[in-house]
mmCIF file of C-alpha atoms and ligand atoms in Angstrom:
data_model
loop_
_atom_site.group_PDB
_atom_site.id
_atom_site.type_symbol
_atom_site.label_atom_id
_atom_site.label_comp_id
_atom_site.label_asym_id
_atom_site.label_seq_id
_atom_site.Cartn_x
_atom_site.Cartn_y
_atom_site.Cartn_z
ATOM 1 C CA UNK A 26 0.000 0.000 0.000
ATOM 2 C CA UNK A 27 3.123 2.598 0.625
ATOM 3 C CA UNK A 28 4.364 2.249 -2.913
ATOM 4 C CA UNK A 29 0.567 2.245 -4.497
ATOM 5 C CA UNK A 30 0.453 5.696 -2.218
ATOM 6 C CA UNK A 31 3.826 6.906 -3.767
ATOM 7 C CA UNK A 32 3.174 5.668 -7.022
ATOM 8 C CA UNK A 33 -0.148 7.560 -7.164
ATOM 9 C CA UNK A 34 1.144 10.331 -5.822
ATOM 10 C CA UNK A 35 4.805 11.499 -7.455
ATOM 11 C CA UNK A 36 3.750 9.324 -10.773
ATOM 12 C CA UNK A 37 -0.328 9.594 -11.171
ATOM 13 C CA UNK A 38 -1.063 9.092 -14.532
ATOM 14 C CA UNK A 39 1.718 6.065 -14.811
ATOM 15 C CA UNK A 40 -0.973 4.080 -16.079
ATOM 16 C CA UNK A 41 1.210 0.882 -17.118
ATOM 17 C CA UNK A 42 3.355 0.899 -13.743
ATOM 18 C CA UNK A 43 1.835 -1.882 -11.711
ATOM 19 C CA UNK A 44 2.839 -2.731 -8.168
ATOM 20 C CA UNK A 45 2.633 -6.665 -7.624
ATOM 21 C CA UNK A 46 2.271 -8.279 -4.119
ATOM 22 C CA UNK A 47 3.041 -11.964 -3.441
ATOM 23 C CA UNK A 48 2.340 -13.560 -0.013
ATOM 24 C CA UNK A 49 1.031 -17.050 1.017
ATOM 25 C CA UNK A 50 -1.432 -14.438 3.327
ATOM 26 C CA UNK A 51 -0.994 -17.765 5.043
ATOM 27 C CA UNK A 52 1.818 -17.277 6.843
ATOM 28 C CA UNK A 53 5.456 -19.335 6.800
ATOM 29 C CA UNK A 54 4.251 -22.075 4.756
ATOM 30 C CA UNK A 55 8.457 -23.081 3.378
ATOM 31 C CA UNK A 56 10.577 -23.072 6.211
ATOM 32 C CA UNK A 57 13.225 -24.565 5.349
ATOM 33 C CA UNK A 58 15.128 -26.393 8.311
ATOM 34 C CA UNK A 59 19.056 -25.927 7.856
ATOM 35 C CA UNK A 60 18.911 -22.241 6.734
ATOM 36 C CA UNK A 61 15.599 -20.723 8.625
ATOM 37 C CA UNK A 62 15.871 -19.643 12.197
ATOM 38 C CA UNK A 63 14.774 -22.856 14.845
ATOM 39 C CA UNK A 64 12.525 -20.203 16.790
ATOM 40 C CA UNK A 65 9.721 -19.339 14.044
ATOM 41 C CA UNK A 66 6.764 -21.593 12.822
ATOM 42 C CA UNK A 67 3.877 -21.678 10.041
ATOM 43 C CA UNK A 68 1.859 -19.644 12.272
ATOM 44 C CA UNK A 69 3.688 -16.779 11.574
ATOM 45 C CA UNK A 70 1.955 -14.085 9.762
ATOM 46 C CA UNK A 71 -0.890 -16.578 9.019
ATOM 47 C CA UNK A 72 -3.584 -13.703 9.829
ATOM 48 C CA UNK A 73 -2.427 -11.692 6.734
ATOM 49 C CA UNK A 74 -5.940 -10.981 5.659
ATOM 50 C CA UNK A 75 -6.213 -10.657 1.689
ATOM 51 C CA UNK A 76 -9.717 -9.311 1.557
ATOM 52 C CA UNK A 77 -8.519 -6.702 3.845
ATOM 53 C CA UNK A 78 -5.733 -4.872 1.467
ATOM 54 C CA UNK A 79 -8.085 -5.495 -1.826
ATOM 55 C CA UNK A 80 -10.410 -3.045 -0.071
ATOM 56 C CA UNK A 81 -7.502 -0.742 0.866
ATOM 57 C CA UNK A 82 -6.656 -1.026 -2.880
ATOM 58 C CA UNK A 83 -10.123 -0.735 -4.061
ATOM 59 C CA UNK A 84 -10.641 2.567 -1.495
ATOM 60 C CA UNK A 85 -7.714 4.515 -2.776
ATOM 61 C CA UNK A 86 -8.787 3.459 -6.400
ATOM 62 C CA UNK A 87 -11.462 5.830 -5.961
ATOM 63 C CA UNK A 88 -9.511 9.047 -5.730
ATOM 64 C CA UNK A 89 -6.731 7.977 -7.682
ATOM 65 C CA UNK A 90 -6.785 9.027 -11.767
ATOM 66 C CA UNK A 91 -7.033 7.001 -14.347
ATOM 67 C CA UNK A 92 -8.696 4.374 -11.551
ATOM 68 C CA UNK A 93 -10.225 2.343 -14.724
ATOM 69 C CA UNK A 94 -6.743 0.839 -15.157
ATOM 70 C CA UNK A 95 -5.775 -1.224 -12.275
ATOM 71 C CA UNK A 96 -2.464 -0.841 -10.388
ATOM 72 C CA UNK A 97 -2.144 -2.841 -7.825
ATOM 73 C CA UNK A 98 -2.634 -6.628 -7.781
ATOM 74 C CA UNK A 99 -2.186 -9.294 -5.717
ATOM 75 C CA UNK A 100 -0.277 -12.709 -6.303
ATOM 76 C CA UNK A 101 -1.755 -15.222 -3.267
ATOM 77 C CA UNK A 102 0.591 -18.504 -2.656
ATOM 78 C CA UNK A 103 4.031 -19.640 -2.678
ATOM 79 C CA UNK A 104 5.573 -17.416 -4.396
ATOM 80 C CA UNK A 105 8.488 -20.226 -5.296
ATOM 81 C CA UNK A 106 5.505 -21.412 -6.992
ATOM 82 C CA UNK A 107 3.272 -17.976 -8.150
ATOM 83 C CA UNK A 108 6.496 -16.129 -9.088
ATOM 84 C CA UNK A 109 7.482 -18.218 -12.109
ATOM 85 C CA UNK A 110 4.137 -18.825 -13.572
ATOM 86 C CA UNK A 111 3.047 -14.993 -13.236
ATOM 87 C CA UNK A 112 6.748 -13.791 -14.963
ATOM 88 C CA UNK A 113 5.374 -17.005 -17.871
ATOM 89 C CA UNK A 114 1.752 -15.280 -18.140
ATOM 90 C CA UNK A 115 3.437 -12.011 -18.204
ATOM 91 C CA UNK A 116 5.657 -11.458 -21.190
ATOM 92 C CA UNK A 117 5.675 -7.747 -20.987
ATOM 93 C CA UNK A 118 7.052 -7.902 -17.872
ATOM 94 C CA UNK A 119 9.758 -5.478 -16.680
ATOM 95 C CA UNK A 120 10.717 -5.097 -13.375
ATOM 96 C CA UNK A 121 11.968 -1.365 -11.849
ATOM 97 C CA UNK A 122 11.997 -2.340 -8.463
ATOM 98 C CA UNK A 123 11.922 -5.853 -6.334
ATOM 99 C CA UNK A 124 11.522 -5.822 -2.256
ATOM 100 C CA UNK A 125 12.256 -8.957 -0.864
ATOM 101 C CA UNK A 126 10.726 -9.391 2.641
ATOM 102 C CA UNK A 127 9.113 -13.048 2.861
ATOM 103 C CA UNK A 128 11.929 -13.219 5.774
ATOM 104 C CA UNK A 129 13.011 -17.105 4.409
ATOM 105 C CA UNK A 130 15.531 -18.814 2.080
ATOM 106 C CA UNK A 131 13.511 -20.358 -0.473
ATOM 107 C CA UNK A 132 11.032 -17.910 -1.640
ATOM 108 C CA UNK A 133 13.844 -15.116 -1.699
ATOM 109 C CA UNK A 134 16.355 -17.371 -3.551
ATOM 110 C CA UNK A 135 12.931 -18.441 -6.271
ATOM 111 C CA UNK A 136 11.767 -14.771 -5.996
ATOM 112 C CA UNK A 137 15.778 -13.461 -7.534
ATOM 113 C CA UNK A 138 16.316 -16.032 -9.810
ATOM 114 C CA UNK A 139 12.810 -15.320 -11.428
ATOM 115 C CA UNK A 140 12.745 -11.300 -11.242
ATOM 116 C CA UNK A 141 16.423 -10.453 -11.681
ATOM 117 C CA UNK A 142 16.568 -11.426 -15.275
ATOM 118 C CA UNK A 143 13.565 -9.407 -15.709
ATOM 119 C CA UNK A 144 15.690 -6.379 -14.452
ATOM 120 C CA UNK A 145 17.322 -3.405 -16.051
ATOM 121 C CA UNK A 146 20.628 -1.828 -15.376
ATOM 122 C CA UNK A 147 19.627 0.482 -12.867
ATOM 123 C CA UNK A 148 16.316 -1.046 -11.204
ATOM 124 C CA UNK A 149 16.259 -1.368 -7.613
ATOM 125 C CA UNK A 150 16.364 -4.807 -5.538
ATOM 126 C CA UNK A 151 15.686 -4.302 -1.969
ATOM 127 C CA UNK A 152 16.261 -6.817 0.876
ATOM 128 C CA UNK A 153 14.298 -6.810 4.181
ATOM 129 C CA UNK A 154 16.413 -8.682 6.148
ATOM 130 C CA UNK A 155 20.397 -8.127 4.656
ATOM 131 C CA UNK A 156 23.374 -9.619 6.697
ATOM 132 C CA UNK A 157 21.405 -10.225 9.247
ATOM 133 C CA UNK A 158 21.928 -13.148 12.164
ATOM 134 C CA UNK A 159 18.480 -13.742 13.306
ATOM 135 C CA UNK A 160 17.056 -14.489 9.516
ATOM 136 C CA UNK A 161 20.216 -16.107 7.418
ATOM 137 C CA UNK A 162 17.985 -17.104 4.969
ATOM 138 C CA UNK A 163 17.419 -13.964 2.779
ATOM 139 C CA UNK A 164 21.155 -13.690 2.671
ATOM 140 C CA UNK A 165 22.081 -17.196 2.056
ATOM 141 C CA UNK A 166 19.715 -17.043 -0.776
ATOM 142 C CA UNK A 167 21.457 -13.415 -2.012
ATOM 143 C CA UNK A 168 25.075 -15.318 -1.733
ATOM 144 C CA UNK A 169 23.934 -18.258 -3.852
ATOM 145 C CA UNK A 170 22.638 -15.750 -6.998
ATOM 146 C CA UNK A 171 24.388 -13.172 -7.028
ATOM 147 C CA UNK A 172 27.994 -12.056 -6.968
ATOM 148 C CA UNK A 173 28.546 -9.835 -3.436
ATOM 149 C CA UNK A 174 31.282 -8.191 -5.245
ATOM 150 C CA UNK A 175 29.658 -7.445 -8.080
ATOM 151 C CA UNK A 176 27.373 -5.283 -6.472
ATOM 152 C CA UNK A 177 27.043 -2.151 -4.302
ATOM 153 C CA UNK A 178 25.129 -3.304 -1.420
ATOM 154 C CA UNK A 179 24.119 -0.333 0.912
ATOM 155 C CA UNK A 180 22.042 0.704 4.134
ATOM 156 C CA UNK A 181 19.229 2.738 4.972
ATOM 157 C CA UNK A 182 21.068 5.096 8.026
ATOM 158 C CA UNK A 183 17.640 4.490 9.813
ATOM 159 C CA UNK A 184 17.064 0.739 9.426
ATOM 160 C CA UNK A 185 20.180 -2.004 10.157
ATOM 161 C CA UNK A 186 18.673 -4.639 8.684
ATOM 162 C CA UNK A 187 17.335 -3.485 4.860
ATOM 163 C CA UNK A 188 19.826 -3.558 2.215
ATOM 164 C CA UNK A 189 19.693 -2.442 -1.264
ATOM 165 C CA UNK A 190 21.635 -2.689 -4.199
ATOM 166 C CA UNK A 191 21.235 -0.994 -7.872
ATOM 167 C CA UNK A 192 21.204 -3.842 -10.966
HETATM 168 C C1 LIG B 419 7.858 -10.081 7.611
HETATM 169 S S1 LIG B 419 6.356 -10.375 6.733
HETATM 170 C C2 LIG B 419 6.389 -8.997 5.685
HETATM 171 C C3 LIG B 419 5.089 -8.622 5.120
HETATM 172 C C4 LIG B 419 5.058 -7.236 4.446
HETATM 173 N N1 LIG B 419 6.223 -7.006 3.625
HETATM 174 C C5 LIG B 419 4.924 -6.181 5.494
HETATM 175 O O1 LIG B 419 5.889 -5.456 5.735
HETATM 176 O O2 LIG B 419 3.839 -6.087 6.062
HETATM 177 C C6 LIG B 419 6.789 -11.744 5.754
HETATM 178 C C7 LIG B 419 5.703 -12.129 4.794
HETATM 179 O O3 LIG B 419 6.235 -13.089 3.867
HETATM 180 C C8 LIG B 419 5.217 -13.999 3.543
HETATM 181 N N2 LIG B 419 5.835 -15.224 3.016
HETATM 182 C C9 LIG B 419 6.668 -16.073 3.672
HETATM 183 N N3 LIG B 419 7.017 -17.103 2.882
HETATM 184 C C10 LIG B 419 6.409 -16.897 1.690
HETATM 185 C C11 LIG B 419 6.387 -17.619 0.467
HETATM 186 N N4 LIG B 419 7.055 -18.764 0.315
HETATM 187 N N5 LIG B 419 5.643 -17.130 -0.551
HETATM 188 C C12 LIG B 419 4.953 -15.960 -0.407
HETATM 189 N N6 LIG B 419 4.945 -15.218 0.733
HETATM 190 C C13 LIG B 419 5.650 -15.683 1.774
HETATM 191 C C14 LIG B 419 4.475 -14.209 4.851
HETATM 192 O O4 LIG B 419 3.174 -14.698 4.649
HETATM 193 C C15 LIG B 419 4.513 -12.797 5.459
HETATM 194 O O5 LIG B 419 3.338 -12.077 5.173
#
């Protein structure tokens, strides 16, 4: 919802920028043992309500312009799963800017393999959870596709734990 504010707002009539958001909205669902912290569980973030944030979206449709085109959509499931076969359904698609924050190995390492290809010199991946001890898994999954030294990874002065790097 902060990015369909921001996009509305600084880029209004961007009618073909579209922000897409994956989540199980059922929580945890791939934890994967060796690389995931011991201390979390598929509860997690199970009461991620879907129908909730389509209203949000449909609410701010109503002052935004051009609200005939949608925006905003919403991917629900494993996204190791949902991420390949919307980037296969979506041949137009070209990504400006990817946040990672699923927190866990597997859908981070699925969700840069898939979208990073789709990436322009330039575009923006961010990472929730960046060098960080109490959730390997996100970084694990960065080590294994990309090159560390091929890339500028920086901090927010505010926030220890998001990265970002530049494509
Ligand atoms: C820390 S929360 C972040 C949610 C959101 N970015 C926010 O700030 O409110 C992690 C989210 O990742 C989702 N998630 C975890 N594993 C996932 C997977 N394999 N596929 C899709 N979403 C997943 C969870 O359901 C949860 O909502």
């Amino acid at each position: 919802m902060l990015y369909m504010h921001l996009s509305a707002i600084l880029e209004p009539y961007a009618i073909n920028r579209s922000i897409i958001g994956f989540d199980t909205f059922a929580g945890f669902t791939q934890i994967d043992p060796q690389r995931d912290p011991k201390d979390i569980n598929h509860q997690m973030f199970s009461d991620t309500q879907k129908s909730l944030i389509s209203e949000m979206i449909e609410a701010n449709n109503l002052v935004r312009p051009v609200n005939r085109i949608p925006r905003c959509e919403l991917v629900e499931g494993d996204i190791a799963k949902t991420a390949p076969d919307f980037v296969k359904a979506r041949p137009d698609l070209v990504v400006a800017m990817l946040i990672l924050d699923t927190d866990l190995y597997e859908s981070t390492k699925v969700a840069l393999q898939t979208f990073l290809p789709l990436m322009p010199k330039g575009a923006l991946v961010v990472l929730d959870e960046v060098a960080y001890k109490n959730f390997p898994g996100e970084t694990i999954a960065l080590k294994e596709v990309v090159k560390l030294n091929t890339i500028e990874l920086k901090r927010l002065p505010f926030d220890s734990c998001v990265g970002y790097f530049r494509v």
